[in-house]
Coordinates of C-alpha atoms and ligand atoms in Angstrom, one line a residue:
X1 CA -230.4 -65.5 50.1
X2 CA -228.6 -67.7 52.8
X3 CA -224.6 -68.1 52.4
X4 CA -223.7 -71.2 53.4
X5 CA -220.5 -71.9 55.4
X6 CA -218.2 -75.0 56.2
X7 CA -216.1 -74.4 59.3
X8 CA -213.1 -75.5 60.2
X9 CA -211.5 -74.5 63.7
X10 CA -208.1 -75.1 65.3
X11 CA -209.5 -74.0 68.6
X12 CA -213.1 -75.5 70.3
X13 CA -213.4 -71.9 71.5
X14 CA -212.2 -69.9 68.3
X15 CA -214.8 -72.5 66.5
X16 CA -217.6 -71.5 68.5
X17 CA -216.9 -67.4 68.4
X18 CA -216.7 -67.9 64.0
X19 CA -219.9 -70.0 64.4
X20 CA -221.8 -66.7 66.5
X21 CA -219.8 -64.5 63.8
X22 CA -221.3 -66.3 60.7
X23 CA -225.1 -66.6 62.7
X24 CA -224.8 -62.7 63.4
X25 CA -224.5 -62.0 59.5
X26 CA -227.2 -61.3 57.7
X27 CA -226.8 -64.2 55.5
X28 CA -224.5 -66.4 56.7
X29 CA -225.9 -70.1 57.7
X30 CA -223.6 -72.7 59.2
X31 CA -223.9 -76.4 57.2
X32 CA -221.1 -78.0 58.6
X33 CA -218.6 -77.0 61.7
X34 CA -215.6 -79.4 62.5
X35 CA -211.8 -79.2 64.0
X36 CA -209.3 -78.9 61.4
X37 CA -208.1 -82.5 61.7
X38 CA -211.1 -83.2 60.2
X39 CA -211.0 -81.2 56.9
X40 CA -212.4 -83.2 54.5
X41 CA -210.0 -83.7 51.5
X42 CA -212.6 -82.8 48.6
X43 CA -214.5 -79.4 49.5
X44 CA -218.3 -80.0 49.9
X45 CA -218.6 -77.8 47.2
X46 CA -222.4 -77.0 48.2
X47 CA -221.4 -74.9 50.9
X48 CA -220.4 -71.1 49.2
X49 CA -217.7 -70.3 51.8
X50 CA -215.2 -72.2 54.0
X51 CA -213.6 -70.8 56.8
X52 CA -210.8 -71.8 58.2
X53 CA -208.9 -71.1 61.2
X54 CA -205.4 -70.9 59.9
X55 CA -202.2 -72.6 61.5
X56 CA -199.1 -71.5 60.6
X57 CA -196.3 -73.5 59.5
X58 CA -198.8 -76.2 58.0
X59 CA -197.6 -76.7 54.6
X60 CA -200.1 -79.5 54.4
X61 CA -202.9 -76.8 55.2
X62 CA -201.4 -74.7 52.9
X63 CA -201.9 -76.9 49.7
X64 CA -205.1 -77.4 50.8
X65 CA -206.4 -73.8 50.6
X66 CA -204.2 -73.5 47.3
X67 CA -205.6 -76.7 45.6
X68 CA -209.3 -75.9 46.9
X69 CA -209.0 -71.7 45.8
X70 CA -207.4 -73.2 42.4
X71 CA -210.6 -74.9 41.6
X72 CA -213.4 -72.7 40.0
X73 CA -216.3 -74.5 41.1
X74 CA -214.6 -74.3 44.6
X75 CA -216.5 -71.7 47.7
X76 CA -214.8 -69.1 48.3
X77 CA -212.0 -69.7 51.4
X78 CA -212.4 -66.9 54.5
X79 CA -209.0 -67.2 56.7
X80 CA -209.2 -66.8 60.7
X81 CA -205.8 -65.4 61.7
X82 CA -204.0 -64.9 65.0
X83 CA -202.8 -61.9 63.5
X84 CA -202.8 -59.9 60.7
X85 CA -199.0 -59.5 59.0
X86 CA -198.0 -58.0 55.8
X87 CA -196.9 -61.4 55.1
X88 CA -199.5 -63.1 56.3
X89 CA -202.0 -61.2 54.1
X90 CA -199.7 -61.5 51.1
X91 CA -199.1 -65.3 51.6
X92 CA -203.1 -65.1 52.2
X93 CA -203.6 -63.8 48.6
X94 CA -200.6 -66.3 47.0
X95 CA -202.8 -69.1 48.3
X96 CA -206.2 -67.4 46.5
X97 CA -208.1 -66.7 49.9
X98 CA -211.0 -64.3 49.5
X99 CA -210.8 -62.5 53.2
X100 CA -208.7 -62.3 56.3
X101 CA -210.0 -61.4 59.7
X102 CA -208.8 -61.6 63.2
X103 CA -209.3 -61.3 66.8
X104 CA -211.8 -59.5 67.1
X105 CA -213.7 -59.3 63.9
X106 CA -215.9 -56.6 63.8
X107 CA -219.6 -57.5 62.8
X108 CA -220.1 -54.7 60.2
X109 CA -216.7 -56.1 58.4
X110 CA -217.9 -59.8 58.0
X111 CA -220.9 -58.3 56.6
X112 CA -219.6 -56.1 53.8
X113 CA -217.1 -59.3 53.3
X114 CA -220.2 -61.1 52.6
X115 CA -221.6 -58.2 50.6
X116 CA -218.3 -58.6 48.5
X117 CA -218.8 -62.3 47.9
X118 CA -219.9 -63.3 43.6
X119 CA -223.8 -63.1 43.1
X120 CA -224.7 -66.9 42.9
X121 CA -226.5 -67.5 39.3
X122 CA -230.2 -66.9 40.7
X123 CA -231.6 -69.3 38.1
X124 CA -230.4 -72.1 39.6
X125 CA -232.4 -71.0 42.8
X126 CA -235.6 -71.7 42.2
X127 CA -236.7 -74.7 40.2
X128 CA -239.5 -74.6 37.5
X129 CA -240.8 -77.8 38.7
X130 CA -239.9 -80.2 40.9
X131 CA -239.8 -84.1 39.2
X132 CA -240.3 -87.0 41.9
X133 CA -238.9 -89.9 40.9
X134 CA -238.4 -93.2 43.0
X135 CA -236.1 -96.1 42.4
X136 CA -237.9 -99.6 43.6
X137 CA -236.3 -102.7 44.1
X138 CA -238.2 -105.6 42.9
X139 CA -236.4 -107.6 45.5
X140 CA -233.1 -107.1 48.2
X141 CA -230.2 -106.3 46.5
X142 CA -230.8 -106.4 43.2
X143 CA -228.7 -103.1 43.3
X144 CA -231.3 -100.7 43.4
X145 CA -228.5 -98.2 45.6
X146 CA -226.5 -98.6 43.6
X147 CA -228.4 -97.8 40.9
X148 CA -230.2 -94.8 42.5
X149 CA -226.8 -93.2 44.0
X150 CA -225.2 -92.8 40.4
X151 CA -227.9 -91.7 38.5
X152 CA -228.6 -89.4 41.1
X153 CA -224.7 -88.1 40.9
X154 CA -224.4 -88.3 37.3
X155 CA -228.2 -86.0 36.7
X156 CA -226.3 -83.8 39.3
X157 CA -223.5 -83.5 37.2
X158 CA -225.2 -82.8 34.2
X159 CA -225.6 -78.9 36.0
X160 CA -229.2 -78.6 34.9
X161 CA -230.8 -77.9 38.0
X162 CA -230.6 -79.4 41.7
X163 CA -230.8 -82.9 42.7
X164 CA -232.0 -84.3 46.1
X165 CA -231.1 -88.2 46.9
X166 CA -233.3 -89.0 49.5
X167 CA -233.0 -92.5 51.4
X168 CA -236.2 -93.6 52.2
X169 CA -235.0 -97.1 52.9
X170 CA -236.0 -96.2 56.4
X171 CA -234.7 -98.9 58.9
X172 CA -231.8 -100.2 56.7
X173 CA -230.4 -96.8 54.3
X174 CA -227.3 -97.5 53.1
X175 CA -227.3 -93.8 50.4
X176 CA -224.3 -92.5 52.7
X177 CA -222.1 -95.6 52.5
X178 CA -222.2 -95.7 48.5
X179 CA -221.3 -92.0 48.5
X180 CA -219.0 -92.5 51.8
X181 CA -219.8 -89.1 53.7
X182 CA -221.4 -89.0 57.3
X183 CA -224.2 -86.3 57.1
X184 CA -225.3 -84.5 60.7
X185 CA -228.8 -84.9 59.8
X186 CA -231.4 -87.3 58.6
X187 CA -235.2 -87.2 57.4
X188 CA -235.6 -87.6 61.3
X189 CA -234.6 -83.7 61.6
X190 CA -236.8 -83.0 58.5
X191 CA -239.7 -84.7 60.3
X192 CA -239.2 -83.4 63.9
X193 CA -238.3 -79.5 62.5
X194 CA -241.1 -79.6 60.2
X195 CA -243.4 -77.1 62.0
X196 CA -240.5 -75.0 61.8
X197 CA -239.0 -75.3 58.4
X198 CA -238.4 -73.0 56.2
X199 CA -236.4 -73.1 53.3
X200 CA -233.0 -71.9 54.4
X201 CA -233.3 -74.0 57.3
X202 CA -234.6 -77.3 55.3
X203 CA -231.4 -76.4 53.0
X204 CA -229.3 -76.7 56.3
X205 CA -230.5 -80.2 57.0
X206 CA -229.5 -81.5 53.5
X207 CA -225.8 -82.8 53.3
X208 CA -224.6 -81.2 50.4
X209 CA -222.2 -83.8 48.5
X210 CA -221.5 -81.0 45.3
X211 CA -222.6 -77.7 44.3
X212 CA -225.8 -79.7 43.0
X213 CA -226.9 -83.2 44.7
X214 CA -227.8 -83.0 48.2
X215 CA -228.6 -85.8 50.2
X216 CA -231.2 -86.8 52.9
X217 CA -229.9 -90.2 54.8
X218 CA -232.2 -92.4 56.4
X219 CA -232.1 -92.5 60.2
X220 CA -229.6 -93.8 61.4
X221 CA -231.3 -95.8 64.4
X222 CA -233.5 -99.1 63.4
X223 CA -236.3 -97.9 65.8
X224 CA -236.5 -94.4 64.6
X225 CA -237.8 -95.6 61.5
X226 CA -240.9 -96.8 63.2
X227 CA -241.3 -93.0 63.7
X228 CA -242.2 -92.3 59.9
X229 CA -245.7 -92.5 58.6
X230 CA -247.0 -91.9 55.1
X231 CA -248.8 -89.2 56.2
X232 CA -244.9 -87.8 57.8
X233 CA -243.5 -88.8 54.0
X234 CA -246.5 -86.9 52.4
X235 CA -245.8 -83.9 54.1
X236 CA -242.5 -83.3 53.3
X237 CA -242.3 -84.1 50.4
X238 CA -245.2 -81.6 49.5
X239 CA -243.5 -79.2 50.8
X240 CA -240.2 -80.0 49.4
X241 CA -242.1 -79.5 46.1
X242 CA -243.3 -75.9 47.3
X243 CA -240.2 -74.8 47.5
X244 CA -238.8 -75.5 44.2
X245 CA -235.7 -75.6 45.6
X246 CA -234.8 -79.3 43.2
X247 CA -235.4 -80.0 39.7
X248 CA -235.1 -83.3 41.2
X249 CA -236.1 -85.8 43.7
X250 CA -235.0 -89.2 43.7
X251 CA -236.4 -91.6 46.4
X252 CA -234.5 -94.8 47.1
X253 CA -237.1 -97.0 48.1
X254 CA -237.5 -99.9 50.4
X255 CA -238.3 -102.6 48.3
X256 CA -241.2 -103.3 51.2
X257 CA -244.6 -102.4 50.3
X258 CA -245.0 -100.5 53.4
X259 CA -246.7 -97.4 54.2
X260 CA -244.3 -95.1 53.2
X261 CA -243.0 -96.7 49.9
X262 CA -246.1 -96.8 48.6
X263 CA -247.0 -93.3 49.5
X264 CA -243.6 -92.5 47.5
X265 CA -245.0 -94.7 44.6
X266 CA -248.1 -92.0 44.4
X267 CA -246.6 -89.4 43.9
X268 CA -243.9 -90.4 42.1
X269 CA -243.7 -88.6 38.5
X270 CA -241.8 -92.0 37.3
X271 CA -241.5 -95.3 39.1
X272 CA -237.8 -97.3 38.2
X273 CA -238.4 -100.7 38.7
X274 CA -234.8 -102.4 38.9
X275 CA -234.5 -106.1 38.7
X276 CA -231.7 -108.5 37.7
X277 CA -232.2 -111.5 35.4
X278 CA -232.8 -114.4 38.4
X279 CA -236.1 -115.8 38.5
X280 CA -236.7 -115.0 42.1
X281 CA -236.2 -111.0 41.5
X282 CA -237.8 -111.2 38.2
X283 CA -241.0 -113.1 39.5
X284 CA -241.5 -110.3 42.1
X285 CA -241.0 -107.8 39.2
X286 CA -243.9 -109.5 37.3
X287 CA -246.4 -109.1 40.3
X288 CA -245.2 -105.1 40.7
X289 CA -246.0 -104.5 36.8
X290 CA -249.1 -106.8 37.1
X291 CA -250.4 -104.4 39.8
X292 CA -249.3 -101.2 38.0
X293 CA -251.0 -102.6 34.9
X294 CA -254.2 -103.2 36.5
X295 CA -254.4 -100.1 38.7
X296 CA -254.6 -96.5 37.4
X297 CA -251.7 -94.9 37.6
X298 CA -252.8 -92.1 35.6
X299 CA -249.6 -89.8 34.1
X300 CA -247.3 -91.6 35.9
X301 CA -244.4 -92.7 33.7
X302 CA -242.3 -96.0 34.7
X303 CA -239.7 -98.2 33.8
X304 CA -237.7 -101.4 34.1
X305 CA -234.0 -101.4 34.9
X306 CA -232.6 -105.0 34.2
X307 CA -229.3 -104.8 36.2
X308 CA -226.6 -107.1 36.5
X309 CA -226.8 -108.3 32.8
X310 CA -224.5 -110.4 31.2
X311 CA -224.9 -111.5 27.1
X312 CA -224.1 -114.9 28.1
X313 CA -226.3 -115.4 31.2
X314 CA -228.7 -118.4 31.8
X315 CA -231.7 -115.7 30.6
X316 CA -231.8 -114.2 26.9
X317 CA -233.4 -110.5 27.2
X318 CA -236.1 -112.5 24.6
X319 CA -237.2 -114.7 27.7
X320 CA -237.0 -112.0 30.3
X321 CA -238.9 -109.7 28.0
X322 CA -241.4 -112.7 27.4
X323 CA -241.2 -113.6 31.1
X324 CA -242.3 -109.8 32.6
X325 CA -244.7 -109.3 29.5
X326 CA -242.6 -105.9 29.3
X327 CA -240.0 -104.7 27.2
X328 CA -236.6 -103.7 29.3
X329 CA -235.8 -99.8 29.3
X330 CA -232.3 -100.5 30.2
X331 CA -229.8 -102.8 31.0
X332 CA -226.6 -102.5 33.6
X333 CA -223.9 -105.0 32.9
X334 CA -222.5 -107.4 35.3
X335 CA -219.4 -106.2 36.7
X336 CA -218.7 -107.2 40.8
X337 CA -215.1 -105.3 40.7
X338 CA -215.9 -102.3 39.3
X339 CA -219.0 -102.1 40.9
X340 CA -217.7 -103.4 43.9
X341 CA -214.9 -101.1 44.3
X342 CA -217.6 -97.7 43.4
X343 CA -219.4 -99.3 46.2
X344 CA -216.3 -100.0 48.6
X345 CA -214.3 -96.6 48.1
X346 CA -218.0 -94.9 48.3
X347 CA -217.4 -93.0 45.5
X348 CA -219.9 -92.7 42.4
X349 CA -219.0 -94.3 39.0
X350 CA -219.4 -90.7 37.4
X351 CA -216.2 -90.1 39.8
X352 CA -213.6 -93.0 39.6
X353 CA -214.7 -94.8 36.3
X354 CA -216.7 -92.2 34.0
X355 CA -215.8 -93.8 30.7
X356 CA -216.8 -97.1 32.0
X357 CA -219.8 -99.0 30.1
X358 CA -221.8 -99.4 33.6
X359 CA -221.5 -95.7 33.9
X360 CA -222.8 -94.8 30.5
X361 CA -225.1 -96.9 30.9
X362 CA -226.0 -95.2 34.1
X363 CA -226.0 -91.9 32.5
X364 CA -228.6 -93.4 29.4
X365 CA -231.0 -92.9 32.6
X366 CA -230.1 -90.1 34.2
X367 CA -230.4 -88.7 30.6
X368 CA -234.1 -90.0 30.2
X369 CA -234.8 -88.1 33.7
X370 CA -233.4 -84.8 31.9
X371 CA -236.6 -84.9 29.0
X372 CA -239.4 -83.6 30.2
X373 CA -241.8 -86.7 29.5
X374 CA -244.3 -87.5 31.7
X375 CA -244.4 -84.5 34.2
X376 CA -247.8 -85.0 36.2
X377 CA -246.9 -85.5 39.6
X378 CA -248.5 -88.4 40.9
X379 CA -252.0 -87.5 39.7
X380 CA -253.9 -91.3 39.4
X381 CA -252.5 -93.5 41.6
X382 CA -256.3 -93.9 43.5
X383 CA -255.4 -97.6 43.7
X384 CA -252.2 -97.2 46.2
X385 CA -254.9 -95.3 49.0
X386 CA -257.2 -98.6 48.1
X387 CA -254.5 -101.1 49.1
X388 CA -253.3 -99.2 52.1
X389 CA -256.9 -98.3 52.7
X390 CA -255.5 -94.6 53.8
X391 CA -255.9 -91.2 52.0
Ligands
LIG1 N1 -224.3 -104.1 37.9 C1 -223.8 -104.8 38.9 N2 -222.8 -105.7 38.7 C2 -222.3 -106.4 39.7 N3 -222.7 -106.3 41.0 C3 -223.7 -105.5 41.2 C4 -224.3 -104.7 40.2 N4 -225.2 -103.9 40.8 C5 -225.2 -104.2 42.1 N5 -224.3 -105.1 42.4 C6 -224.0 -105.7 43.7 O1 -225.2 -105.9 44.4 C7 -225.1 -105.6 45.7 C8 -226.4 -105.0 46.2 O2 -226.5 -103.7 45.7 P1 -227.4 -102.6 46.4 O3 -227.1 -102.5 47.8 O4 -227.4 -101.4 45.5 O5 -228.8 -103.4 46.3 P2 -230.2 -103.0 46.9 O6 -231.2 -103.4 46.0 O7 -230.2 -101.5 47.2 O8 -230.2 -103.8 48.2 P3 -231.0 -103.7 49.6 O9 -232.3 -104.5 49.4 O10 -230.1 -104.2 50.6 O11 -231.3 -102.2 49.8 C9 -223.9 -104.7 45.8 O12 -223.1 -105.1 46.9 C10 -223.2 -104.8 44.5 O13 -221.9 -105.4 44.7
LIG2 MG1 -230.6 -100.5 49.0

């Protein structure tokens, strides 16, 4: 099993001889490599060691590593040091570092270091199925990011198994703004690696954002989205599936009936349909369920999110219900500042306002994505390969 690392170097060079340390291990695999100046101030908690080149006299470094080691749910911290002290390995052990190594580390050392390193819980490894579920727009911005980010972050935090976010707004993704990290690679790498995935590398291309939500961004160049076909989509998300390694992937679709949505759409276990109470959103909404209602879509389960709901808005839930011919599976309240500042900060609503009614609303749906209803991946949606006329 791979153990992923985070490094963080003082020195270019010193970076790049702990990069061929950790690839010379048995185990170790390399998610994320940057200077020190750039050490994030939350750990990326997916990672299950960071190693850090240490600088003495840093106080600010210092709290760091003692703040981070405090934390439980924390990776373990591995110190780089110019040189090995008494002190230095007794301030090393104050601060709640697992391992100190210097100049030159000797490869059968890192390895029993990594030998020495907690078992991860092996059920959490392998999934016993993987649910696919994609969150559709009925219209542009009717929130369906920001909808899709939080439940994605709040079933995550729930700790029942791992959750993949993967953008699949292909020319315009926004996923890593409303979570505010800059991930190295996109569903670009997934596509162009493909022949030579395999799970410990596919785990490399994921940013991890906590110990369980990963996230795929979309590419981050307009033209490269021209580069993904269905059939691309299909693919990997097939094998995604193989692997078992999510209980969970949640697709934030383009709310463009293009190729690759729709490919999403079949083989979605459940489709979330999010609308808000305007007649132009909830007139598209009407022709989505009117197709879904007269196409087969076999045991796929599906939903409508009403968002942006206020009590006193110019539509009752009676007349939107009676509008749609469809009862509402959940409504998001109206709030543009506390939304608006989740979305600003980047930072989920299970983060900066947990208690807060958009947020348990939020978490009604992740909670509804826990059950096990409706688990037949995708098996009847013939009438998506009739519109695109593709199989
Ligand atoms: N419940 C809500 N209350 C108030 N404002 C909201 C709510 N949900 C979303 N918004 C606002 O709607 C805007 C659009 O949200 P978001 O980007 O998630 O929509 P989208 O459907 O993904 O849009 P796009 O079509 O651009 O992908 C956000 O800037 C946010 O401020
Ligand atoms: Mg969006």
């Amino acid at each position: 099993m791979a153990i992923r690392f985070s490094l963080y170097y003082h020195s270019k060079e010193n970076g790049e001889y702990l990069q061929k340390i950790i690839n010379t291990s048995r185990q170790g695999m390399l998610v994320d490599t940057q200077s020190l100046a750039n050490l994030p101030a939350r750990v990326n908690s997916g990672t299950d060691v960071v190693f850090l080149e240490y600088q003495e006299d840093d106080a600010k470094l210092d709290r760091w590593i003692e703040k981070t080691a405090a934390d439980p749910k924390s990776p373990s911290i591995f110190l780089f040091l110019h040189e090995i002290t008494t002190n230095s390995l007794w301030k090393a052990l104050r601060l709640g570092v697992k391992e100190c190594f210097s100049f030159p580390i000797r490869v059968e050392e890192f390895q029993e270091a990594l030998d020495r390193l907690p078992t991860p819980d092996a059920s959490l490894e392998v999934a016993e199925t993987t649910r696919v579920v994609s969150f559709l727009g009925s219209k542009g911005g009717v929130g369906n990011t920001f909808i899709a980010t939080n439940v994605a972050h709040l079933l995550a935090q729930e700790q029942k198994g791992q959750v993949l976010l993967l953008d699949l707004d292909l020319r315009y993704g926004q996923v890593i703004y409303f979570y505010d990290v800059q991930p190295k690679y996109t569903v670009i790498d997934v596509i162009e690696n493909f022949e030579r995935l395999d799970k410990a590398y596919l785990q490399s291309l994921f940013h991890s954002y906590d110990k369980y939500l990963s996230i795929l961004p979309a590419p981050s160049r307009l033209e490269e989205a021209e580069a993904v076909s269905g059939e691309h989509f299909e693919k990997v998300l097939r094998y995604l599936k193989n692997t078992r390694l999510f209980s969970w992937i949640l697709l934030d679709c383009c709310h463009q009936m293009d190729e690759v949505t729709l490919k999403a759409l079949e083989l979605s276990d459940d489709i979330l349909l999010v609308t808000n109470p305007s007649i132009p959103a909830l007139s598209n909404a009407k022709k989505l369920l009117e197709l879904l209602h007269l196409l087969d879509l076999g045991g796929v389960r599906s939903e409508v999110i009403l968002n942006s709901w206020q009590k006193r808005g110019d539509l009752g839930e009676a007349e939107v219900v009676g509008f749609l011919g469809r009862e509402i599976t959940s409504k998001i309240t109206f709030d543009p500042q506390q939304v608006g500042r989740c979305i600003n900060e980047g930072r989920p609503m299970g983060e900066i306002a947990p208690r807060h009614t958009v947020c348990q609303e939020l978490r009604t749906i992740a909670g509804r994505l826990l059950g096990d209803e409706a688990k037949n991946a995708g098996s009847g949606l013939k009438w998506i390969k009739r519109l695109v006329g593709k199989s």
